[in-house]
Coordinates of C-alpha atoms in Angstrom, one line a residue:
X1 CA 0.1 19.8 2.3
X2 CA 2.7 8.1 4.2
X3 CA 6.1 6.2 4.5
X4 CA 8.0 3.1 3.6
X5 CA 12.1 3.8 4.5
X6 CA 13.9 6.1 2.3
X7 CA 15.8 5.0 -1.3
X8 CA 18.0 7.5 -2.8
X9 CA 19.1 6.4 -5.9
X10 CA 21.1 8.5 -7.6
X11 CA 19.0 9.8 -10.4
X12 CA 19.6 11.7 -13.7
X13 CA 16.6 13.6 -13.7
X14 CA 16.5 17.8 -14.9
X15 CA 16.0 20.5 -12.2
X16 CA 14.4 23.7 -13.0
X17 CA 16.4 26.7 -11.5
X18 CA 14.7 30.4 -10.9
X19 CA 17.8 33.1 -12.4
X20 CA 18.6 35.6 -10.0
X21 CA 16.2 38.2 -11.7
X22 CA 13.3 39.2 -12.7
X23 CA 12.2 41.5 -14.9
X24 CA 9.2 43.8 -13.0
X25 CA 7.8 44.1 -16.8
X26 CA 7.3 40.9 -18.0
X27 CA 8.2 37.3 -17.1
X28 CA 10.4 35.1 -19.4
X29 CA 10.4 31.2 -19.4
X30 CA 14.2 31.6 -20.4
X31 CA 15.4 32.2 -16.2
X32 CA 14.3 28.6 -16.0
X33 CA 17.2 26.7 -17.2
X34 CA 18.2 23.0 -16.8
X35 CA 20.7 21.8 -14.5
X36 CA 22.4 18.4 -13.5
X37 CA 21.1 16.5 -10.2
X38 CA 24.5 17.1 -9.4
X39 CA 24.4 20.1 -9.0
X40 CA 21.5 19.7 -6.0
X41 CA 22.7 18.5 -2.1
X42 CA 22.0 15.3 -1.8
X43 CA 20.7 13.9 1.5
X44 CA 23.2 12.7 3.9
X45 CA 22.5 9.9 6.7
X46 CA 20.0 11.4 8.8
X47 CA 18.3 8.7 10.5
X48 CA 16.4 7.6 7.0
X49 CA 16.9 3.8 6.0
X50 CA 16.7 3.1 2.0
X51 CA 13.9 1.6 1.1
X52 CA 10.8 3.9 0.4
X53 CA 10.5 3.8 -3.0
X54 CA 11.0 -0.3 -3.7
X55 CA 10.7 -1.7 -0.7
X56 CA 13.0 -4.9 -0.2
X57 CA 11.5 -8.4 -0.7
X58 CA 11.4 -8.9 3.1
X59 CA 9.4 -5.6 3.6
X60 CA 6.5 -6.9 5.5
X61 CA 7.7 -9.8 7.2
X62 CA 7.0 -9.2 10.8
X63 CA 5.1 -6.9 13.1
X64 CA 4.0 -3.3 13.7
X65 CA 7.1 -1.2 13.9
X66 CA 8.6 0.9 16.4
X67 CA -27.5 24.8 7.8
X68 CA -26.7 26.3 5.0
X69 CA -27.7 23.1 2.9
X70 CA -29.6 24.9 0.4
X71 CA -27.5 27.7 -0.2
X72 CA -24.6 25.3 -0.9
X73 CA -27.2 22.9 -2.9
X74 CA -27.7 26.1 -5.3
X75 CA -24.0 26.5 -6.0
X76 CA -24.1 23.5 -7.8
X77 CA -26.3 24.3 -10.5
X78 CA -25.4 24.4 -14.1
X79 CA -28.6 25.9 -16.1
X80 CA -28.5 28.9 -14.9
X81 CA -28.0 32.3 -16.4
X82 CA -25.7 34.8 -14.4
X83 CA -23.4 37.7 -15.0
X84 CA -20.0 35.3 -13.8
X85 CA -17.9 37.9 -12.5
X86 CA -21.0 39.2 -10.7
X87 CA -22.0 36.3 -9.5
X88 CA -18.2 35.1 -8.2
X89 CA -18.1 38.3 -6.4
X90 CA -21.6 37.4 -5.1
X91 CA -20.6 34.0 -3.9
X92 CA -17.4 35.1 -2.0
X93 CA -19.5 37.4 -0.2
X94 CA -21.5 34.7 0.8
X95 CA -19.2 32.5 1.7
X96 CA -17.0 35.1 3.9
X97 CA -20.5 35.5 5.9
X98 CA -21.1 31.7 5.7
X99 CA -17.6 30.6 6.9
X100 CA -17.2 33.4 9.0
X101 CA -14.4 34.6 7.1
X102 CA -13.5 37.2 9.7
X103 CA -12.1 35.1 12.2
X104 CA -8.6 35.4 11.8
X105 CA -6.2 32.9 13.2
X106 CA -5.1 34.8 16.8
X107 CA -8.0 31.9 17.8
X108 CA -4.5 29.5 16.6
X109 CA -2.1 31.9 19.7
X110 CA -4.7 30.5 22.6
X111 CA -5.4 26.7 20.8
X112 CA -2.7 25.9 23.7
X113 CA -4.3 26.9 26.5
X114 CA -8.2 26.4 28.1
X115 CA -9.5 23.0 29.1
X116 CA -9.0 19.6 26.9
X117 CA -11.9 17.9 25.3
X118 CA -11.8 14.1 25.2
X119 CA -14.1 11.5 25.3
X120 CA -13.3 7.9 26.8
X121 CA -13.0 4.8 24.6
X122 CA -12.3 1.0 25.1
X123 CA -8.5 1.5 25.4
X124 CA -8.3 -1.9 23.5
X125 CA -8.6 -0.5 20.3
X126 CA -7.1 2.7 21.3
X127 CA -3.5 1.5 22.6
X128 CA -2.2 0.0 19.0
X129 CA -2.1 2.8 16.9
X130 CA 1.1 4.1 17.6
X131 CA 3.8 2.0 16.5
X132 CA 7.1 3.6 17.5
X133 CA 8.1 3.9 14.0
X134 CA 5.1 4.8 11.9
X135 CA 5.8 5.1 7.8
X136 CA 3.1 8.0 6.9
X137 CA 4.4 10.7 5.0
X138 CA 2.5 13.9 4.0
X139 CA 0.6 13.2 0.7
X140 CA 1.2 14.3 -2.3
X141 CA 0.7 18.0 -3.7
X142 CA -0.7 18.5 -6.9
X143 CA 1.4 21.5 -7.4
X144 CA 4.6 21.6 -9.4
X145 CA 7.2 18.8 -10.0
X146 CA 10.4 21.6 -9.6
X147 CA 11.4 24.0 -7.6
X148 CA 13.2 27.5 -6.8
X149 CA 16.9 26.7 -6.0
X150 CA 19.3 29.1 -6.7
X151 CA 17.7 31.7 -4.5
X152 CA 19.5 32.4 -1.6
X153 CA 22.8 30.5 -3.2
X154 CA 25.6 29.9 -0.1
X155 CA 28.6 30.6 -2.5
X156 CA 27.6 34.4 -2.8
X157 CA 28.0 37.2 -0.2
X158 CA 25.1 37.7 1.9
X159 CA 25.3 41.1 3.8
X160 CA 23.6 40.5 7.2
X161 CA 20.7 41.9 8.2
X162 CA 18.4 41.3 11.5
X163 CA 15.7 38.8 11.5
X164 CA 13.1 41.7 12.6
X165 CA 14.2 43.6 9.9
X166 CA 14.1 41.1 7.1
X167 CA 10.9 39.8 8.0
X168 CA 9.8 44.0 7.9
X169 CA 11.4 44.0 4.6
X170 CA 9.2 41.4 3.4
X171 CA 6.3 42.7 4.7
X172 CA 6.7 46.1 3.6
X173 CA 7.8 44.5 0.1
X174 CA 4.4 42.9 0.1
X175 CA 2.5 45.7 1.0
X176 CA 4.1 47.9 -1.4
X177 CA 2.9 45.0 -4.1
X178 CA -0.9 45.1 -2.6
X179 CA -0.8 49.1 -3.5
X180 CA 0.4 48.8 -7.1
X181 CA 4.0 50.5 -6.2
X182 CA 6.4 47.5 -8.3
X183 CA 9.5 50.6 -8.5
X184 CA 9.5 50.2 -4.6
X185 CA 8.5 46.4 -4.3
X186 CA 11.5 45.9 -6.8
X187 CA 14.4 47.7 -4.7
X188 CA 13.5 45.7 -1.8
X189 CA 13.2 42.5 -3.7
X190 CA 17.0 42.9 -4.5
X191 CA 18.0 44.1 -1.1
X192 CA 16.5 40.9 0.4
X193 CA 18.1 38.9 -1.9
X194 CA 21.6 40.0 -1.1
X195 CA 20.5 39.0 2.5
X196 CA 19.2 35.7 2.4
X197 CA 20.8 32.5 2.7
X198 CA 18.9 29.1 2.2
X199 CA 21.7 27.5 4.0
X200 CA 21.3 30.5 6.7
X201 CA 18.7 30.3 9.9
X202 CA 15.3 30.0 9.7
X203 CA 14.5 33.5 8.8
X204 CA 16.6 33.4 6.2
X205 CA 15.3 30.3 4.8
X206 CA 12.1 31.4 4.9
X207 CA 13.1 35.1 3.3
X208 CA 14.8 33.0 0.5
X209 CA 11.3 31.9 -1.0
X210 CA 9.5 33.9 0.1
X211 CA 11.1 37.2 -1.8
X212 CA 11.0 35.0 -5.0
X213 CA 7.1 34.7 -4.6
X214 CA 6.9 38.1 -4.3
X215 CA 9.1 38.9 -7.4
X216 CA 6.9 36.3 -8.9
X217 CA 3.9 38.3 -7.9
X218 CA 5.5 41.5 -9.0
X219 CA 6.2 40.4 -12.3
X220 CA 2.5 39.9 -12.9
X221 CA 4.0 36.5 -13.8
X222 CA 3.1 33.8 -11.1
X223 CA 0.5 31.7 -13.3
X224 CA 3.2 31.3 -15.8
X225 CA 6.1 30.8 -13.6
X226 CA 4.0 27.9 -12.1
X227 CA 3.0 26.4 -15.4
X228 CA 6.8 26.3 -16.2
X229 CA 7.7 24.6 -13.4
X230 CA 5.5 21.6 -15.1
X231 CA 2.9 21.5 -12.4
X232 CA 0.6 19.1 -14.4
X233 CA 3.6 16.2 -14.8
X234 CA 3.9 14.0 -12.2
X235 CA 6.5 14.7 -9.3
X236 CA 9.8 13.0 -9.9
X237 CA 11.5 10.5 -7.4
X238 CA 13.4 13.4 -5.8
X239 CA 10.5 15.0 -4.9
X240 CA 8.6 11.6 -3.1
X241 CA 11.5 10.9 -1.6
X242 CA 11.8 14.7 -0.2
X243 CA 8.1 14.3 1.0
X244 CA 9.4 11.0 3.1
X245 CA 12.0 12.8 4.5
X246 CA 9.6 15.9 5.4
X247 CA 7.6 13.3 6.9
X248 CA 10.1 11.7 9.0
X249 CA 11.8 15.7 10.2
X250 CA 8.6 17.5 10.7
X251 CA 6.4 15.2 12.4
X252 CA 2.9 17.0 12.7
X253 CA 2.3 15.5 9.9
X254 CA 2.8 12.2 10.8
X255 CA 0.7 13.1 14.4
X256 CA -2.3 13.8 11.9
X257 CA -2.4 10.4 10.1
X258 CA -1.7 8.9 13.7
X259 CA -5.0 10.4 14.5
X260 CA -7.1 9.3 11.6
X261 CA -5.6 6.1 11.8
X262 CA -6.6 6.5 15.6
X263 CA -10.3 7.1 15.1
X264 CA -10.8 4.9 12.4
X265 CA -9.3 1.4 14.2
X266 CA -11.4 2.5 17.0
X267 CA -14.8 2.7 14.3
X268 CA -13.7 -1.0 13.5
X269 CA -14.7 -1.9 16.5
X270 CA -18.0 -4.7 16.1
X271 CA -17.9 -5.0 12.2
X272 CA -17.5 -7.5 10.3
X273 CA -16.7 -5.8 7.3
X274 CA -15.6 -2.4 6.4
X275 CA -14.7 -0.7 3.5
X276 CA -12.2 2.6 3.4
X277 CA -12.4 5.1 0.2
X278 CA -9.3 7.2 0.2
X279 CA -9.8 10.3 -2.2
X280 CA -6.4 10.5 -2.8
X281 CA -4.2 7.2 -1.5
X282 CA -1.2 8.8 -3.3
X283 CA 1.4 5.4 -2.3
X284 CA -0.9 3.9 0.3
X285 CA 1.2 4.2 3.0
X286 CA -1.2 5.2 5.8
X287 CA -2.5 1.5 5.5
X288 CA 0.6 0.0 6.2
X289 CA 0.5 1.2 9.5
X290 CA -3.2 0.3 9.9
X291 CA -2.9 -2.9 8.4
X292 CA -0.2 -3.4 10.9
X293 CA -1.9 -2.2 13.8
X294 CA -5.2 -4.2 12.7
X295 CA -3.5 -7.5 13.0
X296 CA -1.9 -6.7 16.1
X297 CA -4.7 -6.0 17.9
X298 CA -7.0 -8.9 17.0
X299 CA -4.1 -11.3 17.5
X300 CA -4.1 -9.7 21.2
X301 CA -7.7 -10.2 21.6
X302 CA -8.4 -13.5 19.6
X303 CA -11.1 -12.3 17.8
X304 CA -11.7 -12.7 14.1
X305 CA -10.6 -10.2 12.3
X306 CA -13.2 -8.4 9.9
X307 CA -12.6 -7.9 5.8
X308 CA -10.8 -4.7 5.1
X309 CA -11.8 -3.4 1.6
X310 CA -9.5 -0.1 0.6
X311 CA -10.6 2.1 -2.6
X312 CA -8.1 4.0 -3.7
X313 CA -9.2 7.5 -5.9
X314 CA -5.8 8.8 -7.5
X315 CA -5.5 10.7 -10.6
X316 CA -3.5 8.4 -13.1
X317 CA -1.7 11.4 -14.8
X318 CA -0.4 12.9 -11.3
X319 CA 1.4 11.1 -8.2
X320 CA 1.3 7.4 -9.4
X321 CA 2.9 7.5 -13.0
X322 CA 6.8 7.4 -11.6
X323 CA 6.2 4.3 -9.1
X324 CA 3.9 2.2 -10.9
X325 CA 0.3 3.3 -10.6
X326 CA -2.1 2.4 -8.0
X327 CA -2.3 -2.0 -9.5
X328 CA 1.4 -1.7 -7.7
X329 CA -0.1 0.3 -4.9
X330 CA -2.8 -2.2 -4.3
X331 CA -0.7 -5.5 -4.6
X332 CA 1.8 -3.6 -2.3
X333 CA -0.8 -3.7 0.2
X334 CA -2.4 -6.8 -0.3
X335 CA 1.3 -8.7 0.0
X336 CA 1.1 -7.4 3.8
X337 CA -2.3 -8.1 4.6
X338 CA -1.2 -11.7 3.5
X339 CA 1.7 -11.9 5.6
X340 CA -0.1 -10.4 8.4
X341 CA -3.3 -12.8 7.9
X342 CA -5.8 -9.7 7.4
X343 CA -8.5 -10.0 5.3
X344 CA -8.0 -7.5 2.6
X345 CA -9.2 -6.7 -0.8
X346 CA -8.0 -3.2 -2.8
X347 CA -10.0 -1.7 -5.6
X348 CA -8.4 1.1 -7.9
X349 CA -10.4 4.0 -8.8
X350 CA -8.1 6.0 -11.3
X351 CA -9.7 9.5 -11.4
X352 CA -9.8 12.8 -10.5
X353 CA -11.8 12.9 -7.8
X354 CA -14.0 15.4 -8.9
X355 CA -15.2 13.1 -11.5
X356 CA -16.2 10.4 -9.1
X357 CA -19.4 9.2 -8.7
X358 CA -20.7 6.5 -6.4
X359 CA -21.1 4.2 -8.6
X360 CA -17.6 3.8 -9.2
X361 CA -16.7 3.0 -5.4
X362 CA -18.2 -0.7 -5.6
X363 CA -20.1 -0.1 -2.7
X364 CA -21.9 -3.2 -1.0
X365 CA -24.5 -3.3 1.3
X366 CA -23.8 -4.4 5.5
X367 CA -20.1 -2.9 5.2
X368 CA -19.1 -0.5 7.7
X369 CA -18.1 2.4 5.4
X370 CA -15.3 4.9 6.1
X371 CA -13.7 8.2 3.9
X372 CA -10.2 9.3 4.6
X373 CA -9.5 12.8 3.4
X374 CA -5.8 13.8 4.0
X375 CA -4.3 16.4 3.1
X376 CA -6.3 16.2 -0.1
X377 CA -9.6 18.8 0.5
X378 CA -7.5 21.9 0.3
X379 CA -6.9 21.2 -3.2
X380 CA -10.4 21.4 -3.9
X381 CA -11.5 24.7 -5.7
X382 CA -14.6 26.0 -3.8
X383 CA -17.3 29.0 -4.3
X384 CA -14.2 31.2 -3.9
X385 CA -12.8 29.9 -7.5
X386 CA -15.9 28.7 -9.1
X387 CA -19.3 28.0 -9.0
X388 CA -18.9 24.7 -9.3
X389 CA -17.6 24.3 -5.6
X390 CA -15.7 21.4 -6.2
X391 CA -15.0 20.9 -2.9
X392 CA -18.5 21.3 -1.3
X393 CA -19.6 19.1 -4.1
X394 CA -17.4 16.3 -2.6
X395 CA -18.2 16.4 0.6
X396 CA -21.9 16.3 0.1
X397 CA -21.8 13.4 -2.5
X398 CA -19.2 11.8 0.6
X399 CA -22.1 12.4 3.2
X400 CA -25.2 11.2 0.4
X401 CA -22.8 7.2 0.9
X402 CA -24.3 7.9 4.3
X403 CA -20.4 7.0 6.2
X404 CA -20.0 5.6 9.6
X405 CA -17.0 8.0 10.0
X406 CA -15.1 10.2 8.1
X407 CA -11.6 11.6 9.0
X408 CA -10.3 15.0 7.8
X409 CA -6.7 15.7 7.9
X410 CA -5.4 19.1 6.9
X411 CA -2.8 22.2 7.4
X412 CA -4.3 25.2 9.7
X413 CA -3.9 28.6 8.1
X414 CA -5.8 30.5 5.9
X415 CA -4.7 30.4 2.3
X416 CA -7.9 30.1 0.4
X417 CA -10.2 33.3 0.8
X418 CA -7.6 35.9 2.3
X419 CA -6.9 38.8 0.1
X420 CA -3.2 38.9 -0.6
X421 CA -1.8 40.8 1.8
X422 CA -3.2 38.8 4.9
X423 CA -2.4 35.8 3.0
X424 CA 1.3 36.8 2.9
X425 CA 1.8 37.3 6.3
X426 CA -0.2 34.2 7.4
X427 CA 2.2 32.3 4.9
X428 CA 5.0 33.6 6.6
X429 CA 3.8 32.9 10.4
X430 CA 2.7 29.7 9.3
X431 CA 5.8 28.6 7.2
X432 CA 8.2 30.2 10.2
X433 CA 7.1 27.9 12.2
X434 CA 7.9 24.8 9.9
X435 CA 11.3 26.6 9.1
X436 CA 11.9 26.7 12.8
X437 CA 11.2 23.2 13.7
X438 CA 13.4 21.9 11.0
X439 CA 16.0 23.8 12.7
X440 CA 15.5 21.8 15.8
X441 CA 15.6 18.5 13.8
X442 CA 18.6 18.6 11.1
X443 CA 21.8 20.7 10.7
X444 CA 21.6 23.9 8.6
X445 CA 24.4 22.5 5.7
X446 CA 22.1 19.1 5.9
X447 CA 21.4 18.6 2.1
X448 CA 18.4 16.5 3.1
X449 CA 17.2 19.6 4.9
X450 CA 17.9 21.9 1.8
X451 CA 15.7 19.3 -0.3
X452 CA 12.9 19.0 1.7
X453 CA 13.0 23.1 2.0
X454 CA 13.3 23.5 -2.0
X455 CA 11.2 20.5 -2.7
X456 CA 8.4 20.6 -0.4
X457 CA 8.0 24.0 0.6
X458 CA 9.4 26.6 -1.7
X459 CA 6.7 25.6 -4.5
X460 CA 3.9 25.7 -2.4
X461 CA 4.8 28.9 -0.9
X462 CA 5.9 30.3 -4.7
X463 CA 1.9 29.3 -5.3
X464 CA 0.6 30.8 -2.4
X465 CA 2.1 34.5 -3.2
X466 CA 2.4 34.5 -6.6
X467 CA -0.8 33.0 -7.9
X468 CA -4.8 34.2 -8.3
X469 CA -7.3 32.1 -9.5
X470 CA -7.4 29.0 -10.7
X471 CA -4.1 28.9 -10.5
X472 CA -3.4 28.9 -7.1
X473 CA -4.0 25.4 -5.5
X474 CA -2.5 25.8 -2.2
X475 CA -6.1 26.4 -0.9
X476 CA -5.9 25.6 3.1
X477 CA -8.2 26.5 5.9
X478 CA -8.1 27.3 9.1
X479 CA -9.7 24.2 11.8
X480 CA -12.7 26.7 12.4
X481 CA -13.7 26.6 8.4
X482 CA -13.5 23.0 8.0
X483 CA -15.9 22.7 11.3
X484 CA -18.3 25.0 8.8
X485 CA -18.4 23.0 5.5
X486 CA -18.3 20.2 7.3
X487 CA -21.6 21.2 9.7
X488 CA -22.5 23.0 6.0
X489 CA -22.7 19.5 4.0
X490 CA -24.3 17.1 6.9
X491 CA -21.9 16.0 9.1
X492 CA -21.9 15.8 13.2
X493 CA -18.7 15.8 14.7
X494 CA -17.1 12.7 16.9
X495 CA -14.4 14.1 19.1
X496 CA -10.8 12.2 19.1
X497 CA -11.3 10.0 22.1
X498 CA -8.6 10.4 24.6
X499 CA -6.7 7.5 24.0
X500 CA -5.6 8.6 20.9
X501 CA -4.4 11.9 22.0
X502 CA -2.8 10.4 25.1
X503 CA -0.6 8.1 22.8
X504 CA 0.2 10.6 20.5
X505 CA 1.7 12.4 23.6
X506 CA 3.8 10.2 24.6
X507 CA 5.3 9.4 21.3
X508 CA 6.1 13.0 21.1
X509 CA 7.4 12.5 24.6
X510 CA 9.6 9.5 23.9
X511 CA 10.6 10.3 20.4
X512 CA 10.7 14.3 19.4
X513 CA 11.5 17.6 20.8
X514 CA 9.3 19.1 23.7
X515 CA 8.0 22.0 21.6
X516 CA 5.9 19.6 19.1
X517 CA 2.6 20.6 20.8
X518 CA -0.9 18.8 21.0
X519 CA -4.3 20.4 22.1
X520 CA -7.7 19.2 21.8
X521 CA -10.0 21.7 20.5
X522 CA -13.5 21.0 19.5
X523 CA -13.3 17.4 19.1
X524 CA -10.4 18.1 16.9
X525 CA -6.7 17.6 17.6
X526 CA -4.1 20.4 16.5
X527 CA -0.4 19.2 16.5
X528 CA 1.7 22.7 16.4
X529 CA 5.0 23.5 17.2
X530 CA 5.6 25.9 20.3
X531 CA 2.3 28.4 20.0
X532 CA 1.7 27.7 16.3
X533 CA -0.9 25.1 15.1
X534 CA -0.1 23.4 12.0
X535 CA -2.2 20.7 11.6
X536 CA -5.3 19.8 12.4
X537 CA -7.3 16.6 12.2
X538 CA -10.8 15.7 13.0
X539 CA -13.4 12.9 12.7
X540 CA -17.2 13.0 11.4
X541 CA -20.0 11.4 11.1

């Protein structure tokens, strides 16, 4: 859904693989055998130094590098006696009228074109947020710690097959699934997989994961397939590093922390002091960047720098276990705000975050107070999956701290409330797009583009066909629901000012391919690649 340098060690960690079969009957946790890290491409020299993990000694020595209200409020009680399925199918009901769950994402095919919003700010504290080189990487998914990799294996014969025609395949193969007919579903699952390739083009790529989600989904087996792949351990180091190199070869990503980072420097403006909560600081690399960028531009302009208190909310059984929890997170940081002479203090919150409360934030009165959501709300159940509404919950508890900003940072498509069917074929737009741009960035033999393919984005799309439920956490929403629940819990929105979207451009200019894409749209800025938006990031207050 954050970046030192790259480090990768070899490592003797166990691989899950899928078999090449499934049974349309039943699912059994015996296709998922073990496998040496041998046996998986490891990444060759693309550009990525060595040191993300355990960064060297000398790491930070230097400078920057190149109303519905009450509706919502009634979701949240517990005493209250209800039919639940009822009552669930109620509630989505609701919340497809609510969220105007109708709009499908052709609004995503015009994003490109129509007149920019911006809105002029002090270019001072606009112009240092782009470092050439900034180390964010996407966070962390709470999804599983494996992934599908003999699909698609290049040492078989693949019989060729159009692109139009596999994508029909998989489309017909998913429809066939939405009406119950598994005999037809199931000859078409094989026929794709005698086509696909995952070291093949983009289409086939895609295919490759997309077909085992489907036989996933066929086998009435996704929950369990999911659970097998140990999605409640910790990711290992291959999959953090996979995330950094993601990071650094599919940039939108790294345009949408450029953009938080963006609005919230420019919200420092005047204070004094100002505390950041992160909901999920996964290895705290945003704030290297901003730490970075916060001492640059008050050395320029000679004024005292204010006190920069982080919080960090990570659940200690998830991302932080294999590199040292968030203590190493937080001293990490602090060693750079010494070197860099920024006031800086880091408090850990280990938690879920749907079990924090504010009085676990340290909160202090006369600091300028700031929440950073990335890539973090989609993992929040809502309405949709229970009545709890996580995710509402949060951000009306986050709007109750009374903020001065808060930035949102998420992927645009529809994977939480769409029915199946839709769901698939958003999946596959969206996901098409990614495949495509990492065929404009690395080779199609580059190991380091097989992990980040296997690691990154064969689980999450494995989750978004296969599961229902609870299960499924792959929950994201298109720009125009966010702009709802956030309107929904309190919030007003501050438009990106034009600084930040003007530096983002020429970074893309200067640095990546000329069909990374950036449009202002609502006070919101999507970064896409060609006509497809694929992240979104906003700022509220």
């Amino acid at each position: 859904m954050r970046a030192m340098s790259l480090i990768r060690p070899k490592l003797n960690h166990k691989l899950m693989y899928v078999s090449e079969s499934y049974s349309s009957e039943s699912y059994d946790p015996k296709y998922f055998i073990d496998s040496s890290l041998d046996e998986t491409p490891q990444p060759t020299s693309s550009g990525i130094s060595e040191d993300l993990l355990h960064p060297p000694k000398n790491q930070f020595d230097g400078c920057p590098s190149n109303s519905e209200s009450d509706y919502l409020e009634s979701l949240s009680l517990d005493c209250v006696d209800y039919d639940e399925n009822k009552m669930r199918l109620k509630l989505q009901e609701l919340e497809r009228v609510l969220l105007n769950d109708n709009e499908d994402v052709e609004e995503e095919d015009e994003m490109f074109s129509g007149p920019d919003l911006s809105m002029e700010v002090d270019g001072e504290w606009a112009d240092q947020i782009r470092p050439t080189n900034l180390h964010d990487s996407p966070k962390e998914s709470s999804s599983t710690d494996s992934y599908v990799s003999s699909i698609g294996s290049s040492n078989k014969e693949i019989s060729q097959l159009p692109s139009c025609s596999l994508k029909q395949l998989l489309v017909d193969c998913a429809a066939a699934l939405s009406e119950g007919n598994v005999i037809e579903a199931s000859t078409m699952i094989e026929e794709v997989r005698r086509t696909v390739s995952i070291q093949g083009d983009p289409p086939q790529r895609i295919a490759a994961y997309m077909v085992e989600g489907l036989a996933a989904r066929m086998a009435a087996s996704g929950k369990y397939i999911y659970k097998s792949l140990k999605c409640k351990e910790p990711p290992s180091l291959d999959r953090l590093a996979a995330m950094q190199i993601l990071f650094e070869i599919c940039p939108c990503f790294k345009f949408g922390f450029m953009a938080a980072n963006g609005a919230i420097i420019e919200a420092f403006k005047d204070e004094k002091s100002v505390h950041i909560i992160d909901f999920d600081i996964n290895q705290g690399n945003q704030y290297i960047t901003l730490i970075q960028s916060i001492a640059s531009i008050y050395q320029k302009s000679n004024k005292s720098k204010p006190v920069l208190r982080l919080t960090g909310v990570d659940d200690p059984e998830s991302v932080q276990r294999p590199v040292g929890g968030l203590k190493n997170i937080g001293q990490r940081l602090e060693k750079l705000a010494e070197a860099l002479g920024v006031p800086f203090e880091f408090w850990a919150v280990p938690s879920k975050t749907s079990l924090v409360t504010p009085s676990m934030l340290q909160l202090k009165p006369g600091e300028a107070l700031i929440v950073n959501f990335a890539f973090q709300l989609h993992h929040m159940p809502d309405e949709s999956v229970s009545t709890t509404n996580e995710r509402d919950q949060l951000l009306r508890m986050v709007k109750g701290l009374n903020p001065k900003l808060v930035t949102v940072v998420e992927q645009d498509v529809n994977t939480n409330t769409a029915p199946f069917f839709p769901r698939f074929i958003e999946a596959y737009n969206y996901y098409s797009a990614v495949f495509d741009s990492l065929d404009a960035t690395l080779p199609r033999e580059s190991p380091d583009r097989m992990n980040v393919e296997r690691h990154c984005l064969a689980r999450d799309i494995v989750n978004i066909v296969a599961c229902e439920g609870e299960e499924r956490i792959e929950r994201y929403e298109v720009a125009g629901k966010w702009r709802a629940r956030m309107t929904m819990a309190g919030f007003t929105s501050r438009p990106m000012s034009r600084h930040i979207s003007d530096n983002i451009r020429e970074v893309i200019s200067k640095h990546y391919c000329n069909k990374y894409q950036i449009k202002e749209e609502m006070g919101a800025l999507h970064f896409g690649w060609e006509d497809k938006s694929l992240i979104v990031a906003s700022a509220w207050r």
